[in-house]
Short mmCIF file of C-alpha atoms and ligand atoms in Angstrom, two decimals:
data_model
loop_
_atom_site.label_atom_id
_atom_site.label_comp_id
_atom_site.label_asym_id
_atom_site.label_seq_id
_atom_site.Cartn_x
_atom_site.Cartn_y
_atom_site.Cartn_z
CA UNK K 1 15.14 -25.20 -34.98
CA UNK K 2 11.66 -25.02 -33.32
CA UNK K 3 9.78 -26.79 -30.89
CA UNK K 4 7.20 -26.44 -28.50
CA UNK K 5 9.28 -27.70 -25.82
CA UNK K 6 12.67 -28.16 -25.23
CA UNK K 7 13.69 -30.57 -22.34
CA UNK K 8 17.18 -30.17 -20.66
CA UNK K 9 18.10 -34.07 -19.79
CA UNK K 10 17.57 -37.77 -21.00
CA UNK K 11 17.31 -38.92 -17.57
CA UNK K 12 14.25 -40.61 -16.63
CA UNK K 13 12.41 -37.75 -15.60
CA UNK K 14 13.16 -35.67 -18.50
CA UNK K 15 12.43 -38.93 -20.61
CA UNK K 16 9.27 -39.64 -18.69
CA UNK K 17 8.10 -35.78 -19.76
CA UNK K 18 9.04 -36.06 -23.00
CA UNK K 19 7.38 -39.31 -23.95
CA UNK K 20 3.81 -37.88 -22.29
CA UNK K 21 4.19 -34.65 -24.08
CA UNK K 22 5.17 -36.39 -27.50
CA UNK K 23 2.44 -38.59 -27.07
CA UNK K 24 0.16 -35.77 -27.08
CA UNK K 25 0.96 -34.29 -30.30
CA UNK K 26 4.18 -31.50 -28.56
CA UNK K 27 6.82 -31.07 -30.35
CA UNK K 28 10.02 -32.19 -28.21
CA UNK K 29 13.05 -32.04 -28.40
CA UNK K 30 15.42 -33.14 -25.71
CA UNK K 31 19.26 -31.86 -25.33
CA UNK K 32 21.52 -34.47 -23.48
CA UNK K 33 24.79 -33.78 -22.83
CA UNK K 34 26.44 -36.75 -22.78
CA UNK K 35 26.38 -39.33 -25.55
CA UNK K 36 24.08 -41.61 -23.86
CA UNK K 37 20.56 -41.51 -22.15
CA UNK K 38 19.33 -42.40 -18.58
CA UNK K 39 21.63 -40.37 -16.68
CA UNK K 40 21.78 -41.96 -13.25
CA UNK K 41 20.28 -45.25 -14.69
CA UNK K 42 23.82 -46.59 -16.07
CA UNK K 43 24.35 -50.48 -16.40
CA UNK K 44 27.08 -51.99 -17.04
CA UNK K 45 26.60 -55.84 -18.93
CA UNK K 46 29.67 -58.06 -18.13
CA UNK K 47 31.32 -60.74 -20.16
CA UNK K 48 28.98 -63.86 -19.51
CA UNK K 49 31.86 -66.12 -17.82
CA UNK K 50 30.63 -66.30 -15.19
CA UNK K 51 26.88 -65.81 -16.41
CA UNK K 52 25.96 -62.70 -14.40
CA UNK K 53 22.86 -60.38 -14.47
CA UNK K 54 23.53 -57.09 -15.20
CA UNK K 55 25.74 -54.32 -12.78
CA UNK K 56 24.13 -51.54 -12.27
CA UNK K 57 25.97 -48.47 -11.94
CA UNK K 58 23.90 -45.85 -11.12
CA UNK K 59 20.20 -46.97 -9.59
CA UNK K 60 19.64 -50.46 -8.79
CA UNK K 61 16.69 -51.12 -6.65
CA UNK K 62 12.90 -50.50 -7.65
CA UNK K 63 12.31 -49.28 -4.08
CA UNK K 64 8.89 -50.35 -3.19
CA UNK K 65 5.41 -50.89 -5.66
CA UNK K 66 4.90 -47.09 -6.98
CA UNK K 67 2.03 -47.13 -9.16
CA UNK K 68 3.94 -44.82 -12.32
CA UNK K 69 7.40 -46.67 -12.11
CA UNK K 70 5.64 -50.48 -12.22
CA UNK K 71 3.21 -49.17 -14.61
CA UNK K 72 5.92 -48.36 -16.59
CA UNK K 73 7.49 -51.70 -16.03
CA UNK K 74 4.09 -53.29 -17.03
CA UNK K 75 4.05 -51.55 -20.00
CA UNK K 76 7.63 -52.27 -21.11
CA UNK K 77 7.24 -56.37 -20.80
CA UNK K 78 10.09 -56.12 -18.37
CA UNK K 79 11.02 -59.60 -15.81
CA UNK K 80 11.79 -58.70 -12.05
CA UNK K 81 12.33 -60.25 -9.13
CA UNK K 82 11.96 -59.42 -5.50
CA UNK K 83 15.75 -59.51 -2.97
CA UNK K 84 15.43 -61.89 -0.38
CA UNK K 85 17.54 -63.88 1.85
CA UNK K 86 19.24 -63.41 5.13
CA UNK K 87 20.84 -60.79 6.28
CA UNK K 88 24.42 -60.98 7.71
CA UNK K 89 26.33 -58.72 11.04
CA UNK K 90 29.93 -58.79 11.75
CA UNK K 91 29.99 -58.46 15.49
CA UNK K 92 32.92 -58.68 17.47
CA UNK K 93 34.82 -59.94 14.35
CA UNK K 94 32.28 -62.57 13.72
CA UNK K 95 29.62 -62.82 10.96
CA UNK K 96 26.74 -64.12 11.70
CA UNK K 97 22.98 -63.87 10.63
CA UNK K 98 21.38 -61.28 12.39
CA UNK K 99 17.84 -59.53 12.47
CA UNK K 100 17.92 -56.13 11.18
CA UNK K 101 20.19 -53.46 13.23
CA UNK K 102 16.96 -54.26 15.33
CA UNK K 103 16.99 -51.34 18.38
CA UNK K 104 18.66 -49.18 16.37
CA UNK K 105 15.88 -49.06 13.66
CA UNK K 106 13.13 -49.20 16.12
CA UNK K 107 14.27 -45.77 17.40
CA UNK K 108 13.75 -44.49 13.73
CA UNK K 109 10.49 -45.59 13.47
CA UNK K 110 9.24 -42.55 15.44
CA UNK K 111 10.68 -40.13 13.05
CA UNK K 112 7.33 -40.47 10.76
CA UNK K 113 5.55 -38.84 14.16
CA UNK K 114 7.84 -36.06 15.04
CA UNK K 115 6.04 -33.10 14.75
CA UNK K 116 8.48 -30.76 16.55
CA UNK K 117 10.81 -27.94 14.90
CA UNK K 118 12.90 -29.05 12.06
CA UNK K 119 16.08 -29.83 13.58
CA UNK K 120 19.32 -32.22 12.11
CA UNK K 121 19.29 -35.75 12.12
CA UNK K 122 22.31 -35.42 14.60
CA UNK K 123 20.74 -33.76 16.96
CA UNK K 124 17.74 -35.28 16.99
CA UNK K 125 19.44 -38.48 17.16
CA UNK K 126 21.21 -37.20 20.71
CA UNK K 127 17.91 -37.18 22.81
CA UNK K 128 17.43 -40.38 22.20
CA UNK K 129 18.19 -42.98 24.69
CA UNK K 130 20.97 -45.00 23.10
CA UNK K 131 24.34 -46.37 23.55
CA UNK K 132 27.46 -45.11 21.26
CA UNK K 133 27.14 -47.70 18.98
CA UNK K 134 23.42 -47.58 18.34
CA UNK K 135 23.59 -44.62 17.70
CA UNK K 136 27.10 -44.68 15.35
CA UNK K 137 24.71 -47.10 13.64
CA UNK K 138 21.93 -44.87 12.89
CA UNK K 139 24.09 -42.25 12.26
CA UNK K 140 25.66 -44.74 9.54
CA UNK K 141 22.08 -45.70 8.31
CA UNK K 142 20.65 -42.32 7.97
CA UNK K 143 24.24 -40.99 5.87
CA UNK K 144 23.88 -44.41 4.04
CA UNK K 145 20.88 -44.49 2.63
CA UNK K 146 20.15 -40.78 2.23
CA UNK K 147 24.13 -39.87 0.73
CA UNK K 148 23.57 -37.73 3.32
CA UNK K 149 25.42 -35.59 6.40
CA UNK K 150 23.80 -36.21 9.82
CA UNK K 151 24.15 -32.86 10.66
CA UNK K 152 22.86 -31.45 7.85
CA UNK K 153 19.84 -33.53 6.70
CA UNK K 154 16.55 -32.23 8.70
CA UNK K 155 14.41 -34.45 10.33
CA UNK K 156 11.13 -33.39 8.77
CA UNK K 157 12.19 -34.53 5.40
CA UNK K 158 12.87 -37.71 6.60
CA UNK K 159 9.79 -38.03 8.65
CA UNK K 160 8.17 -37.04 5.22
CA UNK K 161 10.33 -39.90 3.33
CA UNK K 162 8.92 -42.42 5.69
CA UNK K 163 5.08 -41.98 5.59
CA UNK K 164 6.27 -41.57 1.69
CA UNK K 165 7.95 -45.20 1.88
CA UNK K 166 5.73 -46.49 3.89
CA UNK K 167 3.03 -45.81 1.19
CA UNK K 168 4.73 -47.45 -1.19
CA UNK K 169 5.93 -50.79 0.54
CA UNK K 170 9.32 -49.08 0.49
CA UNK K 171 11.04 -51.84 2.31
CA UNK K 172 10.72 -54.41 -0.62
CA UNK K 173 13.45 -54.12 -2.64
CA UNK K 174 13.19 -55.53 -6.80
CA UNK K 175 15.69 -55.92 -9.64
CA UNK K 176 15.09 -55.48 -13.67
CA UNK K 177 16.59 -58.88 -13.95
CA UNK K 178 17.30 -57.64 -17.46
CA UNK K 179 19.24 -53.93 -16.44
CA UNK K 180 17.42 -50.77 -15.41
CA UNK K 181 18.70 -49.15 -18.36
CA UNK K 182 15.99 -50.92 -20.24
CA UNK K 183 13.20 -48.41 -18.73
CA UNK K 184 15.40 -45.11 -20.30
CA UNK K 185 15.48 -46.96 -23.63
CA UNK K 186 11.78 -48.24 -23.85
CA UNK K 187 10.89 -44.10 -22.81
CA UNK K 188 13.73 -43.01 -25.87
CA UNK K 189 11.74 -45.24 -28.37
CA UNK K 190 8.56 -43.93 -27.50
CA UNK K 191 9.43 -40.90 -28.24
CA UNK K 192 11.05 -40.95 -31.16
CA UNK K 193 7.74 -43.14 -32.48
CA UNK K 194 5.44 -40.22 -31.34
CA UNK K 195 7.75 -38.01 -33.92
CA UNK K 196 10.29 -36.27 -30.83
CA UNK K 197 14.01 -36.08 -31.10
CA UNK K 198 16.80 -36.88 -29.07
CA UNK K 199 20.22 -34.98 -29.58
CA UNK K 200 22.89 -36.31 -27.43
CA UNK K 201 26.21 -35.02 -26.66
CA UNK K 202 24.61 -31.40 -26.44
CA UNK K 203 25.51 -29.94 -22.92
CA UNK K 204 23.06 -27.02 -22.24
CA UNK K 205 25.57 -23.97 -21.10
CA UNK K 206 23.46 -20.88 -21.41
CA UNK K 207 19.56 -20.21 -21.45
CA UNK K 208 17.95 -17.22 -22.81
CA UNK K 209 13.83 -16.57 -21.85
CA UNK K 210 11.40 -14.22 -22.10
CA UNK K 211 7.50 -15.56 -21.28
CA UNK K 212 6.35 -17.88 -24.08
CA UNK K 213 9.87 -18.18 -25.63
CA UNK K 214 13.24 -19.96 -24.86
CA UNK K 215 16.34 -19.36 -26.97
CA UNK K 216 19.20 -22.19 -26.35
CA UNK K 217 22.37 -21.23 -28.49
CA UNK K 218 24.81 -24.25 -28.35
CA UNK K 219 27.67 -23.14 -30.98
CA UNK K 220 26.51 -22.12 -34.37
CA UNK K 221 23.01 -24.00 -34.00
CA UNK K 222 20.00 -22.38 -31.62
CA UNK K 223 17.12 -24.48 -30.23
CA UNK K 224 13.89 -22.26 -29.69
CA UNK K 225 10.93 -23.53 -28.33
CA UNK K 226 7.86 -21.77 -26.38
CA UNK K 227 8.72 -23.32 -23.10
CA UNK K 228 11.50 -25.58 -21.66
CA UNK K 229 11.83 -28.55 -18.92
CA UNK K 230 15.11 -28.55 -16.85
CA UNK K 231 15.79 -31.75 -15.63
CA UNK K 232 19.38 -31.49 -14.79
CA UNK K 233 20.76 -33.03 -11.37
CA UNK K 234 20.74 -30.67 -8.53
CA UNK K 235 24.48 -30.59 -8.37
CA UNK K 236 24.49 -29.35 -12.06
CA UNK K 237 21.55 -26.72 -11.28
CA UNK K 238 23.29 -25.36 -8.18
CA UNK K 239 26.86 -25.74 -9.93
CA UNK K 240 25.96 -22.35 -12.46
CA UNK K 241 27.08 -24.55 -15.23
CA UNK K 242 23.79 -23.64 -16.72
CA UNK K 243 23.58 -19.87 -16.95
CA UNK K 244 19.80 -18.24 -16.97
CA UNK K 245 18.75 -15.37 -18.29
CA UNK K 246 16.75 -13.58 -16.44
CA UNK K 247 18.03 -16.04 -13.52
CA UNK K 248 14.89 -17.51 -11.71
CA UNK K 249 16.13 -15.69 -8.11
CA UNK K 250 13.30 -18.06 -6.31
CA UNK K 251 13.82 -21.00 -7.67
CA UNK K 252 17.82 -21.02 -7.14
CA UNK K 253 17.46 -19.88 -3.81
CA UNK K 254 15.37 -23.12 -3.11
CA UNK K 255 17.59 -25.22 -4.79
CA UNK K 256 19.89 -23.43 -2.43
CA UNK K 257 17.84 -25.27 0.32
CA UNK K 258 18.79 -28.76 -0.75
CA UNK K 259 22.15 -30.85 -0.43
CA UNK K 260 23.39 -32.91 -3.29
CA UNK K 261 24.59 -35.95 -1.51
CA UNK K 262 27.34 -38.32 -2.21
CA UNK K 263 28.34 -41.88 -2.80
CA UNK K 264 30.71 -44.36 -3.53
CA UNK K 265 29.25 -47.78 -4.33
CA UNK K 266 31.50 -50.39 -6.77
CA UNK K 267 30.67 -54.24 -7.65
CA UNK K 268 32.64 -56.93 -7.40
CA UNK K 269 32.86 -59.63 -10.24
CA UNK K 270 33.82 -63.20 -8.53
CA UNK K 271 34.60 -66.44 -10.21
CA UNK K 272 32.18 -68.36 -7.49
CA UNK K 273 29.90 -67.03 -4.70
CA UNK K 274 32.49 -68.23 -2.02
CA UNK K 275 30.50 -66.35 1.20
CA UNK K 276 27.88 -68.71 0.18
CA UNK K 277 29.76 -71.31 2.50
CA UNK K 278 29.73 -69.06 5.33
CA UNK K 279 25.85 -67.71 4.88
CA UNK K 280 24.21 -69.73 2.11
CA UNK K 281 21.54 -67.20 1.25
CA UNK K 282 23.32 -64.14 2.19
CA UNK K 283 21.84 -60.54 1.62
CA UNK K 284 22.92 -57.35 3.32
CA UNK K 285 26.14 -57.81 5.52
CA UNK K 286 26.28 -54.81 7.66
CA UNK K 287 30.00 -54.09 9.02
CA UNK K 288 30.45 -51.94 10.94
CA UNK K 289 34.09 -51.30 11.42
CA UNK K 290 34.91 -51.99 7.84
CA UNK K 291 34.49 -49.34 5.11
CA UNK K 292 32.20 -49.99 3.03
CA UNK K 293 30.57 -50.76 6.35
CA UNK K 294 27.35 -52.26 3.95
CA UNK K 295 27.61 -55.42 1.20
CA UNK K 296 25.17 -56.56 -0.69
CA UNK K 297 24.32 -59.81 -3.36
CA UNK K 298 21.88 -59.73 -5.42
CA UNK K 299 20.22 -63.00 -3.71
CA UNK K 300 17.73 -64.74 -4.77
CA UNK K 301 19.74 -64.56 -8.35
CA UNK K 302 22.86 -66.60 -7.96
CA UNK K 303 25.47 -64.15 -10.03
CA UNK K 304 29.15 -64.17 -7.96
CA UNK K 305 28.91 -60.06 -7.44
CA UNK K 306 29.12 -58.07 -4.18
CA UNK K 307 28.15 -54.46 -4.42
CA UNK K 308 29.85 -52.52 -1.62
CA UNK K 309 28.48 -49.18 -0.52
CA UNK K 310 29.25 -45.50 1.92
CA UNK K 311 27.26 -42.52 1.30
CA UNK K 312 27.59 -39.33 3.23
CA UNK K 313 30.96 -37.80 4.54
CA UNK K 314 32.33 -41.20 5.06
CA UNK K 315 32.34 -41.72 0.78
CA UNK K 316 34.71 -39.16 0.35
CA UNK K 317 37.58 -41.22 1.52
CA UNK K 318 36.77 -43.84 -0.61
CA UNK K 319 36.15 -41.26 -3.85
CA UNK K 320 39.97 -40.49 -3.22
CA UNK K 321 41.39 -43.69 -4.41
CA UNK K 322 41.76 -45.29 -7.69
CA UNK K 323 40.27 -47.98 -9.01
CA UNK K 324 43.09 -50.42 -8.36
CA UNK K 325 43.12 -48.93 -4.60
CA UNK K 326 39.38 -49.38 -3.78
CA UNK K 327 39.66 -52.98 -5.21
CA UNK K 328 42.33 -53.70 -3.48
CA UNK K 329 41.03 -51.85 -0.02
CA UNK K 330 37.70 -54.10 -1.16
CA UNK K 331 39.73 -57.28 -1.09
CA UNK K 332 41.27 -57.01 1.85
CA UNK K 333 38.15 -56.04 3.67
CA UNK K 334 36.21 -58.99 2.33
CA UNK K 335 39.43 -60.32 3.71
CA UNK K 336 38.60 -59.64 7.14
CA UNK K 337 34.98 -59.93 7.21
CA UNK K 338 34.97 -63.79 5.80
CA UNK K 339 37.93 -64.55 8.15
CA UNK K 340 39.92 -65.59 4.68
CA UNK K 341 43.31 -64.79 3.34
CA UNK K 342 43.01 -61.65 1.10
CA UNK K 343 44.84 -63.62 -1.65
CA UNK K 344 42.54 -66.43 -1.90
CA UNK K 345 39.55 -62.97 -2.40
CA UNK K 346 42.10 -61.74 -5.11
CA UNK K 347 42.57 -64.83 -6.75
CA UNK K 348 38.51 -65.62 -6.81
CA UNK K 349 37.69 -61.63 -8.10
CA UNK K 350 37.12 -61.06 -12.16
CA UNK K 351 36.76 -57.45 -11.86
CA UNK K 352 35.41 -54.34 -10.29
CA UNK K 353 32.95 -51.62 -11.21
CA UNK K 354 32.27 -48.11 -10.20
CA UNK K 355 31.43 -45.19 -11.66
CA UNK K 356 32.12 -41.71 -10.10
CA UNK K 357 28.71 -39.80 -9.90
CA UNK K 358 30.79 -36.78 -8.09
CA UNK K 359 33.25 -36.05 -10.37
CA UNK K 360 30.91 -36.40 -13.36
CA UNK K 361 30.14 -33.05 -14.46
CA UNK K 362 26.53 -33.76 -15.86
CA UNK K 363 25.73 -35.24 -12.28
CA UNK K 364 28.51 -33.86 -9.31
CA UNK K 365 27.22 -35.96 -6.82
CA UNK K 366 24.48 -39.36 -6.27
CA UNK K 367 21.23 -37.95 -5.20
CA UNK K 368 20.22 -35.18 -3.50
CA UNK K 369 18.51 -34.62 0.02
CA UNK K 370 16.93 -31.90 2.04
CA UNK K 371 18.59 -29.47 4.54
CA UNK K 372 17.20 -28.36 7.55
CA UNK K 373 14.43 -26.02 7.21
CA UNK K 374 14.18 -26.86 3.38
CA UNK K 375 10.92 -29.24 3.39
CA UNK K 376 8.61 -26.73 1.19
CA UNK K 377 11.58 -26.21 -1.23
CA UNK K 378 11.02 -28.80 -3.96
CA UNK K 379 7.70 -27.71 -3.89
CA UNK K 380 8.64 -24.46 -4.95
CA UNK K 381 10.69 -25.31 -7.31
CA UNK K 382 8.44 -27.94 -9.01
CA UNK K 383 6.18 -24.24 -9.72
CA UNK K 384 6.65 -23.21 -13.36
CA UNK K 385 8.08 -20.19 -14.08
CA UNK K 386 5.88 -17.33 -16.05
CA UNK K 387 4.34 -20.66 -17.87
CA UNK K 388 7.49 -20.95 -19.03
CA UNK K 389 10.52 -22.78 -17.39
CA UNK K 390 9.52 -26.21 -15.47
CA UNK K 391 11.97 -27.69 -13.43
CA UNK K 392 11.67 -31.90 -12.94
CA UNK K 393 14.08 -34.09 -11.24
CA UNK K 394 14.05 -36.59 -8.56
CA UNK K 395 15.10 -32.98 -6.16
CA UNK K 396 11.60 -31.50 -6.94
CA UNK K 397 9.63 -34.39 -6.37
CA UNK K 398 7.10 -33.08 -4.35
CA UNK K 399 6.07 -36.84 -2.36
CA UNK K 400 8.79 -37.27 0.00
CA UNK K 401 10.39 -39.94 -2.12
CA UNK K 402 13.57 -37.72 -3.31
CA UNK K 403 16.87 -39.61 -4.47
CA UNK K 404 14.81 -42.32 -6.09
CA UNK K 405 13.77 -43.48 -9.90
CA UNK K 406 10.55 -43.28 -8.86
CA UNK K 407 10.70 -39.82 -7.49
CA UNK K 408 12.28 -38.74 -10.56
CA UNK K 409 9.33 -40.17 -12.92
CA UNK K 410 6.78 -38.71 -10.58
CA UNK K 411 8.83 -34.86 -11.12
CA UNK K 412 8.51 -35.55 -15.03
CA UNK K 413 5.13 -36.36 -15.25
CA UNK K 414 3.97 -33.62 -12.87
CA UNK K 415 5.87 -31.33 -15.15
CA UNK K 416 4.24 -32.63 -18.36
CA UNK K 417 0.88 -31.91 -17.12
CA UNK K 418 1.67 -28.44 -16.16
CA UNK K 419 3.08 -27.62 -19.75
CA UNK K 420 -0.09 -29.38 -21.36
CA UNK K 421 -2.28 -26.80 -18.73
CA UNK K 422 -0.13 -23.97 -20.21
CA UNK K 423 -0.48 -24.55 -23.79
C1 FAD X 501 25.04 -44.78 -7.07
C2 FAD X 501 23.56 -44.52 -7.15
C3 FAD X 501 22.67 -45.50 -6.73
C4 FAD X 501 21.30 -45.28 -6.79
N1 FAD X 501 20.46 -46.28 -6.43
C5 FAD X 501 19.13 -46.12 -6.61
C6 FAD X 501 18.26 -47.23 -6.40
O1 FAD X 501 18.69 -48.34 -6.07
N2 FAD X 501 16.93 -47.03 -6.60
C7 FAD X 501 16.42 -45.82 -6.98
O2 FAD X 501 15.19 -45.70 -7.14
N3 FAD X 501 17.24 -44.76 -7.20
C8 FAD X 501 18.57 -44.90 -7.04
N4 FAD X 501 19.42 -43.87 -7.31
C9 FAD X 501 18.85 -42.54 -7.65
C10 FAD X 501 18.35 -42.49 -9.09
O3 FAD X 501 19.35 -42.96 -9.95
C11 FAD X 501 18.01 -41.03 -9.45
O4 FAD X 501 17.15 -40.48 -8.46
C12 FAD X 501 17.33 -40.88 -10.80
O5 FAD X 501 17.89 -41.70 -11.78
C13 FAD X 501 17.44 -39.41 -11.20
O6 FAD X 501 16.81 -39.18 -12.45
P1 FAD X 501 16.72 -37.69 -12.99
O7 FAD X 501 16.09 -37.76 -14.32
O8 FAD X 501 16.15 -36.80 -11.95
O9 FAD X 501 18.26 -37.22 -13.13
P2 FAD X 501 19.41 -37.81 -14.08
O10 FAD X 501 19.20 -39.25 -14.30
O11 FAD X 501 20.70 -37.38 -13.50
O12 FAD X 501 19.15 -37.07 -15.47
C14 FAD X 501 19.58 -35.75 -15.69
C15 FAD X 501 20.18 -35.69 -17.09
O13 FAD X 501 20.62 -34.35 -17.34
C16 FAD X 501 21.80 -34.44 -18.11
N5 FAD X 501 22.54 -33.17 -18.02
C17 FAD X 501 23.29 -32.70 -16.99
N6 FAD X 501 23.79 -31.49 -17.29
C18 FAD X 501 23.35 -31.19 -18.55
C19 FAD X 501 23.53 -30.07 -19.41
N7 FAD X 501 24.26 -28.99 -19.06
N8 FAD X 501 22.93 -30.09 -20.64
C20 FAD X 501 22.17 -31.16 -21.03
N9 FAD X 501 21.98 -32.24 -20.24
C21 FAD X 501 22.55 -32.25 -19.00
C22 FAD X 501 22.54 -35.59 -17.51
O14 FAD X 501 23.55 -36.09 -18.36
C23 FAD X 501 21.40 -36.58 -17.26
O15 FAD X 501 21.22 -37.44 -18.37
C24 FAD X 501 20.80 -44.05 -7.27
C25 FAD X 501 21.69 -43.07 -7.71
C26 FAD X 501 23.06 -43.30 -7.65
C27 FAD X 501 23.99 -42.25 -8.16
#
């Protein structure tokens, strides 16, 4: 079969290149190996007893007001709404309302400015003037919302991710009230109007190249095209599942330069909202000594689901159990943190939803992050290879806004544009 391109991923950046390249008269095809689209965009729907929005699996949050992802949402018709409400602290066994991890995040804040040598998060974090527990809170913060290792994550890519956020309004947080999944499928359609095709359950294992021509041979069927997009995670790329030949020795060893960071974040189905008694419009509940030591609702919307969350090291002991362990673990955490009896949490819960991004071979791990010293490597490996491999994927975004849906659309349609230039 022939094409002009072939694109490696239905995630939404491979999705987001296909579509502008379809709609410019390319041929497209794009290989997915599973047998669904939107890779890390996975929701779940639930029964509708109790009526519930959506769970989202994989990403939940539109992060912010970035021009190409709400453009996108414009375009689609899709509803949002903007998380509010108050946030909650257990301190000293109690939970209360609190302000943000206040000092603690104030002594982030002058991460955008550093301007010294790229060193780890950790030890930048020990010249600053802090007790233990601010900073065992940043420390937390930083692993959390990166999926990240303090030690390993440098601090110029996150002074880079904070101008980036700040850019953005990257502190307001939305929802798809009707699933994320919606964005994937509104891309999938497009294409397929603009006369590309979609093969699923077609892992990618081998790659053959030459300038101006790609051979893919996937059993007695090969794909050929003048040029091809991969869009696989980073875990997948640095994994060798894919082999390359000739292997592109400059753009592995960059992807060498970033960390694919881990996860485990699960949501819990109630019959009734019962922390509402204790914090009627609850948000976040940070806990510290509790693992997940962060909860979320989806506040303002009134569905009966907590989403607990660790990324970093901390995740892996939580990846270890089984689903009937984490829920019960989750139970008797919730347990503590409402100062209820864990049976009266076990009675009130429906069900419980994860999905394991580490273990899934078309992902091995959440998101990915960038290693000390590693700043200028997604920019090199967001450069096209003899005009003929691209590489797209929220790890080559190239705006500081890595591990994010938006990130990942930006990758794709950076990549489109330099296959139109080199056709
Ligand atoms: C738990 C979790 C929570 C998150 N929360 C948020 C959030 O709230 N907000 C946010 O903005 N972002 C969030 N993210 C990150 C966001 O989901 C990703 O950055 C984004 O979806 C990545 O898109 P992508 O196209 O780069 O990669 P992917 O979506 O992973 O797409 C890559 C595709 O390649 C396919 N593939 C892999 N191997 C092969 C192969 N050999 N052959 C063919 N195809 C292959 C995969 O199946 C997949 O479909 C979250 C991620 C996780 C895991």
């Amino acid at each position: 079969m022939n094409h002009d391109v072939i694109v490696i991923g239905a995630g939404i950046a491979g999705l987001t290149a296909a579509r502008t390249l379809a709609e410019q008269g390319i041929r497209v095809v794009v290989l997915e190996a599973r047998n669904r689209i939107g890779g890390r965009i996975l929701t779940h729907r639930a029964s509708q007893y109790p009526p519930v929005q959506p769970i989202e699996l994989g990403a939940e949050f539109i992060h912010g007001r970035s021009p190409e992802l709400w453009a996108l949402i414009t375009e689609a018709n899709l509803d949002t709404y903007e998380r509010d409400g108050t946030q909650g602290c257990l301190r000293d066994g109690l939970l209360r309302s609190c302000e943000e991890e206040d000092r603690a995040f104030s002594l982030l804040e002058g991460l955008a400015d550093h301007t010294g040598p790229d060193i780890s998060f950790s030890q930048y974090a020990s010249t600053f003037k802090a007790t233990d527990s601010e900073r065992a809170s940043l420390r937390n913060f930083v692993e959390g919302f990166n999926a990240a290792d303090a030690d390993q994550i440098g601090v110029a890519s996150l002074a880079a991710q904070q101008k980036a956020e700040d850019a953005i309004e990257g502190s307001r947080a939305f929802y798809l009230r009707t699933g994320y999944d919606r964005l994937p499928h509104y891309l999938a359609n497009r294409i397929l109007d603009f006369g590309g095709t979609i093969e699923l359950n077609t892992p990618v294992r081998e790659i053959r190249w030459k300038p101006g021509s790609v051979e893919i041979v996937d059993g007695s069927q090969t794909v050929s095209a003048a040029r091809a997009l991969l869009t696989v995670p980073l875990g997948v790329l640095q994994s060798g599942a894919i082999a390359l030949h000739p292997r592109p020795q400059q753009h592995l060893a960059a992807a060498s330069q970033l960390r694919m960071g881990h996860v485990v974040r699960f949501t819990l189905l109630f019959r009734e909202a019962f922390w509402t008694t204790r914090l009627e419009d609850l948000s976040f509940l940070f806990a510290p000594t509790e693992l997940p030591g962060v909860w979320w609702t989806p506040h303002p919307d009134p569905s009966p689901i907590l989403t607990g969350w660790v990324g970093g090291p901390r995740s892996a002991v939580l990846a270890s159990l089984t689903l009937d362990q984490l829920t019960e673990h989750a139970c008797v955490s919730l347990a503590r943190i409402f100062s209820i009896d864990a049976r009266q949490v076990r009675q009130l819960l429906l069900s419980c939803h994860t999905h394991n991004w580490s273990q899934d071979p078309y992902s091995l791990g959440a998101y990915s992050y960038v290693a000390t010293g590693g700043l200028d490597a997604p920019r090199q490996l967001s450069e096209p290879v003899s005009g003929t491999l691209f590489f797209a994927g929220e790890h080559t975004d190239t705006t500081g806004n890595w591990g994010t849906v938006h990130a990942a659309m930006r990758s794709g349609l950076r990549a489109a544009q330099q296959i139109l230039d080199a056709q």
